[in-house]
Short mmCIF file of C-alpha atoms and ligand atoms in Angstrom, two decimals:
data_model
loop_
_atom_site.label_atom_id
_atom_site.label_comp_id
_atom_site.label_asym_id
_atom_site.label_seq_id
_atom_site.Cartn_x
_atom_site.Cartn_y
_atom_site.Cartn_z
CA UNK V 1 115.18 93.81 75.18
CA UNK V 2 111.39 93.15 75.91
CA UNK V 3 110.11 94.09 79.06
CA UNK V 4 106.46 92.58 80.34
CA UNK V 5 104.62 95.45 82.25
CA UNK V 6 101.23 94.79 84.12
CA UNK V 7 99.35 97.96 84.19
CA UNK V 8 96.58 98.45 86.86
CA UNK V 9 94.51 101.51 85.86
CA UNK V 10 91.93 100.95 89.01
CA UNK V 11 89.49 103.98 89.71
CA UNK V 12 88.69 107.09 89.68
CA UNK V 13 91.65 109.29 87.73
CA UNK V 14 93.53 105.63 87.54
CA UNK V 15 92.49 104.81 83.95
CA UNK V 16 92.96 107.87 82.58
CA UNK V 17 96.55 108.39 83.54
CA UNK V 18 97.28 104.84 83.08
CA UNK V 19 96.28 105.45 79.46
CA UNK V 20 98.63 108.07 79.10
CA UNK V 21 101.44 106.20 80.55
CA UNK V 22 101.07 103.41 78.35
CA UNK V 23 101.04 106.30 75.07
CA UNK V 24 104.15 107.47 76.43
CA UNK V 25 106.11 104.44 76.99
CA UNK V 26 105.50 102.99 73.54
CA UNK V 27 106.56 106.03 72.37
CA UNK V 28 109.68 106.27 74.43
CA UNK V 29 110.19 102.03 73.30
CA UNK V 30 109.69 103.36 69.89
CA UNK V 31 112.65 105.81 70.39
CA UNK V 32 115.03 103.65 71.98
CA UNK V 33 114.78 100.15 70.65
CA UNK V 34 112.64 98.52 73.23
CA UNK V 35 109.88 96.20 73.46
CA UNK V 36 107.21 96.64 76.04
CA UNK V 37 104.42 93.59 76.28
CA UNK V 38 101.54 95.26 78.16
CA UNK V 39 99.25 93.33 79.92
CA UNK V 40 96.07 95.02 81.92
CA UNK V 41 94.53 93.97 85.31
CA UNK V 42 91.33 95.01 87.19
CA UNK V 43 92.42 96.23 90.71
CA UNK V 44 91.20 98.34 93.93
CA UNK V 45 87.59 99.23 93.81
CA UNK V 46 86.91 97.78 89.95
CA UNK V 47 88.00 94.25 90.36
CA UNK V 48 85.79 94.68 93.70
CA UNK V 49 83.12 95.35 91.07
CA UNK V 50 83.91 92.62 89.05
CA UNK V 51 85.00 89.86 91.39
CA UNK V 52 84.07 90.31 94.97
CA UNK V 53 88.11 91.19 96.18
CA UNK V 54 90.26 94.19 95.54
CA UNK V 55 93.26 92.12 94.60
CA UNK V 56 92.70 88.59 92.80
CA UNK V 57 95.07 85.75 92.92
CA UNK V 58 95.29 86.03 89.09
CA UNK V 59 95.92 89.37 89.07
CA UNK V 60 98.80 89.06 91.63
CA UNK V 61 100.08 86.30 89.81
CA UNK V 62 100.41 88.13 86.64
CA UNK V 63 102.13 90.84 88.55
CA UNK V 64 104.37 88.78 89.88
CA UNK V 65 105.38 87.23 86.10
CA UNK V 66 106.33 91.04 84.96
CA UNK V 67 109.03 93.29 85.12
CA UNK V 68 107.30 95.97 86.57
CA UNK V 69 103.67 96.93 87.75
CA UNK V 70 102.31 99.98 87.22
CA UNK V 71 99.44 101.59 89.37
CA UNK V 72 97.05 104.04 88.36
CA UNK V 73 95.10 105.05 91.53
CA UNK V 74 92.50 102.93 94.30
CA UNK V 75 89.52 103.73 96.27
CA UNK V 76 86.55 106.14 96.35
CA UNK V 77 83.39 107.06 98.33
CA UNK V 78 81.43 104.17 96.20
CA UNK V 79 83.79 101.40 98.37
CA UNK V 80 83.66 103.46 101.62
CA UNK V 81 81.48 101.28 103.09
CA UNK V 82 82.57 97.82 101.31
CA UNK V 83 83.58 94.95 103.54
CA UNK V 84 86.95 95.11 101.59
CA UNK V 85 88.31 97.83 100.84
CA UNK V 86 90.13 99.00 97.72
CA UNK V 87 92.90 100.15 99.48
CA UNK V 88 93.53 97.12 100.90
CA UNK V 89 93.93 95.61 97.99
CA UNK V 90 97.34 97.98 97.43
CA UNK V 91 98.27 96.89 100.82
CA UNK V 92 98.32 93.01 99.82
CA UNK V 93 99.91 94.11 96.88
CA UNK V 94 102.87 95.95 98.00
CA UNK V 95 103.47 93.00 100.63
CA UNK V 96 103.13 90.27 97.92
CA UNK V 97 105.80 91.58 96.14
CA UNK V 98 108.21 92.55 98.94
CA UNK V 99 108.54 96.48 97.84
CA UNK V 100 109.52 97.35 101.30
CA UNK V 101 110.99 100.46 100.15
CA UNK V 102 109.06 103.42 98.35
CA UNK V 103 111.27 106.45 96.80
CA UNK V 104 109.57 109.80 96.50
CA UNK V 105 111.49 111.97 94.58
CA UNK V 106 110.31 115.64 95.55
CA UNK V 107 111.88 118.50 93.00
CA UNK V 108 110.95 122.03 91.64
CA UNK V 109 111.01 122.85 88.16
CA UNK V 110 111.89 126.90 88.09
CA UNK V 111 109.10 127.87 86.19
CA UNK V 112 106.71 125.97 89.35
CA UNK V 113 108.63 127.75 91.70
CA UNK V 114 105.80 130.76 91.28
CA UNK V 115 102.51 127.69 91.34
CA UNK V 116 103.98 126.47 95.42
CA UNK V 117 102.01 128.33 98.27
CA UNK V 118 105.20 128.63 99.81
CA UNK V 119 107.03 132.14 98.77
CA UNK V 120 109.20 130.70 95.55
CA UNK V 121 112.49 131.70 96.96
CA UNK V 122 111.52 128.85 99.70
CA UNK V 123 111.08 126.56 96.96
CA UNK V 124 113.53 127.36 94.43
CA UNK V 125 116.32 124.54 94.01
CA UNK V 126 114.41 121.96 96.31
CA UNK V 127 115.32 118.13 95.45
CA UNK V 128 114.79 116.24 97.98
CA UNK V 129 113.82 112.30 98.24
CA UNK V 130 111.60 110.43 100.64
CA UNK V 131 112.32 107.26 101.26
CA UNK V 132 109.53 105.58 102.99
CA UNK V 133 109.09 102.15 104.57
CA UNK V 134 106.70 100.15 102.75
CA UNK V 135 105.72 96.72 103.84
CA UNK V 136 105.66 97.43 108.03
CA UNK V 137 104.77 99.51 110.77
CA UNK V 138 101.07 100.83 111.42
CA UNK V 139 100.19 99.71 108.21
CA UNK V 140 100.18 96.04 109.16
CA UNK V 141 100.25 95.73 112.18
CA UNK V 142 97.31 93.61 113.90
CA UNK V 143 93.73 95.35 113.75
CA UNK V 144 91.16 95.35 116.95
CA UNK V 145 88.10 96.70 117.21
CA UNK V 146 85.97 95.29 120.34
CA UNK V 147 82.64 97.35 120.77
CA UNK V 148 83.61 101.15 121.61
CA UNK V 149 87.57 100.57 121.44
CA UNK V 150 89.93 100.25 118.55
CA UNK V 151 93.63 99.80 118.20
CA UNK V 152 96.45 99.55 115.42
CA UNK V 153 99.66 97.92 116.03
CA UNK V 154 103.10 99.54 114.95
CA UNK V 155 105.45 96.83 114.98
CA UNK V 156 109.29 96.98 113.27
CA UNK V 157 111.69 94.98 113.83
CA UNK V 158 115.66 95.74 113.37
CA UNK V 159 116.02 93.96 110.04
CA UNK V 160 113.15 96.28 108.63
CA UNK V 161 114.64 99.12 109.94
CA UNK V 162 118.45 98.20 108.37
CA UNK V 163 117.23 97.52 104.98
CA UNK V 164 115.11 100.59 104.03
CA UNK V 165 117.76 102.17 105.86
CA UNK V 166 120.64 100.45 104.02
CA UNK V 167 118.34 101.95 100.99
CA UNK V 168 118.67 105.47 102.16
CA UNK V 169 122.20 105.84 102.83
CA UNK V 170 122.78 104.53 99.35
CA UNK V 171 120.34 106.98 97.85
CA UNK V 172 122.03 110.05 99.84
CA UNK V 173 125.41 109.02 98.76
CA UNK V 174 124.33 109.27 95.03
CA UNK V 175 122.90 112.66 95.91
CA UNK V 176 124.22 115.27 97.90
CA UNK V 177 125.50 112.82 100.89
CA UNK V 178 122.97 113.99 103.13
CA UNK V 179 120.36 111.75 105.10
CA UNK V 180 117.79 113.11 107.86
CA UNK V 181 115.49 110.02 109.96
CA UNK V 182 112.56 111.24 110.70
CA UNK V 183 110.93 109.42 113.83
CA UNK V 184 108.84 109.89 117.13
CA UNK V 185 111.75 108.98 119.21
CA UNK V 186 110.78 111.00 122.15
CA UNK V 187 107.73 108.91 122.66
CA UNK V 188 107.32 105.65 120.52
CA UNK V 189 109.81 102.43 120.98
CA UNK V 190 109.71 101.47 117.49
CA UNK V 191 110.85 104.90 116.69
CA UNK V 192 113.39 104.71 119.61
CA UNK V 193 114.41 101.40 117.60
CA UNK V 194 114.82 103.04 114.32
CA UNK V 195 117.16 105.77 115.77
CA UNK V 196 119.18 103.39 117.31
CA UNK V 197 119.75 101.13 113.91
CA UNK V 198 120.31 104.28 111.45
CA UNK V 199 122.61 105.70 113.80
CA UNK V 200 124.41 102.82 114.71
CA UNK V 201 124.62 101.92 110.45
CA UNK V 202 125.71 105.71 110.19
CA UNK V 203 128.78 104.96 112.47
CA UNK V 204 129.97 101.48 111.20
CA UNK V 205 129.34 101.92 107.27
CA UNK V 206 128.39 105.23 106.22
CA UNK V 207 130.47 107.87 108.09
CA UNK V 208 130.67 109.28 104.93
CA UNK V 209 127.32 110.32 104.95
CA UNK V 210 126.07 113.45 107.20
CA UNK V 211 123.05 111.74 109.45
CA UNK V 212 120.70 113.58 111.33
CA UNK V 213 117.35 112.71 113.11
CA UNK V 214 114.36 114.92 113.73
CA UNK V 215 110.79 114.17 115.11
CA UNK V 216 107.88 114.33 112.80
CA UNK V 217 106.25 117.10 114.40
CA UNK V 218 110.14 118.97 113.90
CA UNK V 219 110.23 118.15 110.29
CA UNK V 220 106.63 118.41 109.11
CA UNK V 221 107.55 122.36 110.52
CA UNK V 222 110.75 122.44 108.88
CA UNK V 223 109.83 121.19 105.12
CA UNK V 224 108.15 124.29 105.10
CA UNK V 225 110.35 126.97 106.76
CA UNK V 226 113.34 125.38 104.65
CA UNK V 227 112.55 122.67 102.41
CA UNK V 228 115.87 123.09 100.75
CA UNK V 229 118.26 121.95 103.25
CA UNK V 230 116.91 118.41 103.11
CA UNK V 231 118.70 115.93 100.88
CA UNK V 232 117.61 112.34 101.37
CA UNK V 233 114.47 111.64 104.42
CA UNK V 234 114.19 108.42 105.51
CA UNK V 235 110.91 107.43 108.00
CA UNK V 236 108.85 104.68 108.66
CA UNK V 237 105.33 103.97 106.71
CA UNK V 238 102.81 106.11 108.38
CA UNK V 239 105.19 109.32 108.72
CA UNK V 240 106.15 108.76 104.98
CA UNK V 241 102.82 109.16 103.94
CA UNK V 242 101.97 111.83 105.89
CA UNK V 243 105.04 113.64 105.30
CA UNK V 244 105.43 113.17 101.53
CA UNK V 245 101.54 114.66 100.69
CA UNK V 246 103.21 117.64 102.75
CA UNK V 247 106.01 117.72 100.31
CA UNK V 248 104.65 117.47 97.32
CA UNK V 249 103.21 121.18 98.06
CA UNK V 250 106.36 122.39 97.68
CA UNK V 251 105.76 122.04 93.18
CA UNK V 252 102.74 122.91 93.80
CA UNK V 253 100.67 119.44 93.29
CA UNK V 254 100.19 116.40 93.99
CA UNK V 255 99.72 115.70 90.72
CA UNK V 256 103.57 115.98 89.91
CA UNK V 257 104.81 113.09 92.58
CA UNK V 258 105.86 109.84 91.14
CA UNK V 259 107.14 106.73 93.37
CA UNK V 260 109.07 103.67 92.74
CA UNK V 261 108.04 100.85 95.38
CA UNK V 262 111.19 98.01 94.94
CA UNK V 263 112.21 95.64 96.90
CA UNK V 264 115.04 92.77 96.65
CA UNK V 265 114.03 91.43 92.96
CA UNK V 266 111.58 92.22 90.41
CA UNK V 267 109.48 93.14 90.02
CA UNK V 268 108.87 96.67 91.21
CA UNK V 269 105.49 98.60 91.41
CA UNK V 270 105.38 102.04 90.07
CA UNK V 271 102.70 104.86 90.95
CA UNK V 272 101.62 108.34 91.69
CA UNK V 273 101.89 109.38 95.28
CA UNK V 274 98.01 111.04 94.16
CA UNK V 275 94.49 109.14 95.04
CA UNK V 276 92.00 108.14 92.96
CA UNK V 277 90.58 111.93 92.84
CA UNK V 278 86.55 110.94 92.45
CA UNK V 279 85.54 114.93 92.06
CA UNK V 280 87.38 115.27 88.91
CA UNK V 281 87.36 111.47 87.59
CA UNK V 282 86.08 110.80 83.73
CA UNK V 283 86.30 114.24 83.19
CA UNK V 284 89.84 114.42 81.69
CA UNK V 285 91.15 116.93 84.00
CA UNK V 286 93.52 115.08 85.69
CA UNK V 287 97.31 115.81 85.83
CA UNK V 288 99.40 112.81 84.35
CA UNK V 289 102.30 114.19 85.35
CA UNK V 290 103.08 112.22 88.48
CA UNK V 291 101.87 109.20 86.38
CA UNK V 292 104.15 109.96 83.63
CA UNK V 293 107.60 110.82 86.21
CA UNK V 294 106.62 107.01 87.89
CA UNK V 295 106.70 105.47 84.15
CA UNK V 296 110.22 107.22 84.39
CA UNK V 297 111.31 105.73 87.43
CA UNK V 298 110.05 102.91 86.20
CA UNK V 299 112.49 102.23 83.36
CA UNK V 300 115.43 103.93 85.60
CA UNK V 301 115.09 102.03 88.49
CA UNK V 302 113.01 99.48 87.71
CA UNK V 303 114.30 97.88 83.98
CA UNK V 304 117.62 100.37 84.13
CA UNK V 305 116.28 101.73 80.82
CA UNK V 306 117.74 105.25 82.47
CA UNK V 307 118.21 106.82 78.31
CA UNK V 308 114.72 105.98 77.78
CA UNK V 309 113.71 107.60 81.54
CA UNK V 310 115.24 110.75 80.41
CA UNK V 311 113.45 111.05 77.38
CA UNK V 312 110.43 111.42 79.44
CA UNK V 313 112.03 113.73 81.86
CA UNK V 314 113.30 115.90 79.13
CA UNK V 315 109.59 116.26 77.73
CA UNK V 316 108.53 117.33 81.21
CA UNK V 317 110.68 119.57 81.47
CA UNK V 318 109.97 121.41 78.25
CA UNK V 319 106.46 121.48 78.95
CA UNK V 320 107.41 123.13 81.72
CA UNK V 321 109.42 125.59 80.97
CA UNK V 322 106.50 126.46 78.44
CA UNK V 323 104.21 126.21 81.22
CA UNK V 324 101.76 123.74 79.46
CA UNK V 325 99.95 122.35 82.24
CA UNK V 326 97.08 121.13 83.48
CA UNK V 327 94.23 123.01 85.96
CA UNK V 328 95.83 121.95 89.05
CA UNK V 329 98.95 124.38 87.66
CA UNK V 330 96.75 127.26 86.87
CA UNK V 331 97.42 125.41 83.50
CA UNK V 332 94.35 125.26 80.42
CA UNK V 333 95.21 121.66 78.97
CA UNK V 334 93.29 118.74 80.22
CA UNK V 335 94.54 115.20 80.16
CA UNK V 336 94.65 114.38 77.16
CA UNK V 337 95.99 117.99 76.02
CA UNK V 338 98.93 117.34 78.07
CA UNK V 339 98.92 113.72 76.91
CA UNK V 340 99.15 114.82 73.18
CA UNK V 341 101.88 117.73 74.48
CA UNK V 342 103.70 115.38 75.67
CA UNK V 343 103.36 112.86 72.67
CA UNK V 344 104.71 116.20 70.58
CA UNK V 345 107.63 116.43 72.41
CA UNK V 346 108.81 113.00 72.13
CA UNK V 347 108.51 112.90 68.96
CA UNK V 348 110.25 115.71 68.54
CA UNK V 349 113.05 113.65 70.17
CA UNK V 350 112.31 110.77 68.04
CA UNK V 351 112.88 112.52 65.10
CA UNK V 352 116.23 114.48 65.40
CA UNK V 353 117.06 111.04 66.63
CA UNK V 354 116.26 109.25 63.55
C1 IPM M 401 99.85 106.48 99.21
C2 IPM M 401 98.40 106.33 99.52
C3 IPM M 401 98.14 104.95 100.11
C4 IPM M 401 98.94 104.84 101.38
C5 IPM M 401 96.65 104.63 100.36
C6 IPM M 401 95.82 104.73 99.10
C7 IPM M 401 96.47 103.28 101.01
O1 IPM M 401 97.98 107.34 100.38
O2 IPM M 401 100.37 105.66 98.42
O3 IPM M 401 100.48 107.39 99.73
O4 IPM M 401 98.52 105.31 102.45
O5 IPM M 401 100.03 104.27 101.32
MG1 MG M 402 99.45 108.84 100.72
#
């Protein structure tokens, strides 16, 4: 099978990791029969550089040809100020290709149960995924900004709602059948909206699945007093972000998070739920783990290459449980030390394979 992949390294940390991620899925292709066609796109602040916008029409387009896209990281201080900015290049991005649903899976390894700054018995066992709405809300809603006064739109509608919903019931019954909405019920309509449509799809075609709601403020307070009883979150765009940079605390970085962004068809986009990180950029420090877990989800959910996802779960894991990590971990490997870790381990795979 050969699968077309556009990578978009970015800024900041984004080529770095993306260089990794590409090691590690022609090794994992090497392993399991595939062949990956890689094709490479400026994006975010360096196709600002290069061409004046943060997302070109010929870079969308060759997304849009792929499988599956793969992000690296946008933005820094040097585009703070830029008419465009990077980020909204990731914006146009995820709306061109209809991901309207982004999964954040959220689990602890035991041995990171000690890096969390939450006691590890809070942490132990947590797996837990977000699933945030992608393509709506605050996000995109229409921008003002007369003189001294500015305002942002949140707009859903009820087919928005239904489908990422649709998406999270499914998700919780492949898990532990749990599923908590998180909203703002008690004082925004579209959140009063949202309640109405999960609970109403909870009655008529997933009374299998145990549905609860809480408020944002409720469950930004209860991810850390009991992070393990959640199963499956859904929540809109905003509260999603918010909520899973809360979350990914509980491993003890950032740096772990992966995300699959998917929509109806192909292709999906695949990236950290991390920034661009400027402080550390070039200086191959950064953590390519959460890179590394969205190549994973990448092939799971996004080709259904789930052997080959495995693989690079598996070699994870075992760096791990060996506790070979990067600074961010209290770890001493850089990058590329954890890069070349990781390349060890696979091939460890690859040869009591062969
Ligand atoms: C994320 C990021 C983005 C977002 C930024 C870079 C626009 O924070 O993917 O979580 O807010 O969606
Ligand atoms: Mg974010």
């Amino acid at each position: 099978m050969t699968y077309t992949i556009a990578l978009l390294p970015g800024d900041g940390i984004g080529p770095e990791i993306t260089r990794v991620v590409r090691s590690a899925l022609e090794a994992v292709a090497r392993l399991r029969g595939l062949s990956l066609d890689f094709t490479e796109h400026a994006f975010g602040g360096a196709s600002i550089d290069a061409y004046g916008e943060p997302l070109t029409g010929s870079t969308l387009a060759a997304c849009q040809a792929a499988d599956a896209v793969f992000l690296g990281a946008v933005g820094g201080p040097k585009w703070d100020h830029a008419p465009v900015r990077p980020e909204a290049g990731l914006l146009g991005l995820r709306k061109a290709l209809g991901v309207y649903a982004n999964l954040r899976p959220v689990s602890v390894h035991p041995a990171l149960a000690n890096r969390s700054p939450l006691r590890a018995e809070l942490v132990e066992g947590v797996d837990m995924l977000i699933v945030r709405e992608l393509t709506g809300g605050i996000y995109f809603g229409e921008k003002t900004r007369p003189d001294d006064a500015a305002s942002d739109l949140c707009a859903y509608s009820r087919e928005e709602v239904e489908r990422i919903a649709d998406i999270a019931f499914r998700q919780a019954r492949m898990r532990r059948g749990k599923l908590t909405s998180v909203d703002k019920a008690n004082v925004l309509e579209t959140s009063r909206l949202w309640r109405e449509v999960v609970t109403q799809m909870g009655a008529e075609r997933y009374s299998d699945i145990e549905l609860d709601h809480m408020y944002i403020d409720a469950a930004a307070m209860h991810l850390l007093r009991s992070p393990g009883d959640f199963d499956v979150i859904v929540t809109d765009n905003m509260f999603g972000d918010i909520l899973s940079d809360e979350a990914s605390m509980l491993p003890g970085s950032i740096g772990l998070l992966g995300s699959a962004s998917v929509g109806a068809a192909r292709p999906g986009l695949f990236e950290p739920i991390h920034g661009s990180a400027p402080d550390i950029a070039g200086q191959d420090k950064a953590n390519p783990f959460g890179a590394i877990e969205s190549a994973a989800q990448m092939l799971e959910t996004g080709l259904g290459e789930s052997a080959a996802a495995a693989d690079l779960r598996h070699a994870m894991n075992a760096m791990h449980a060996r506790r070979q990590w990067t600074a961010d971990l209290g770890g001493s490997l850089s990058c590329s030390g954890a890069a070349a870790a990781l390349m060890h381990e696979l091939e460890g795979v690859e040869a009591g394979a062969a």
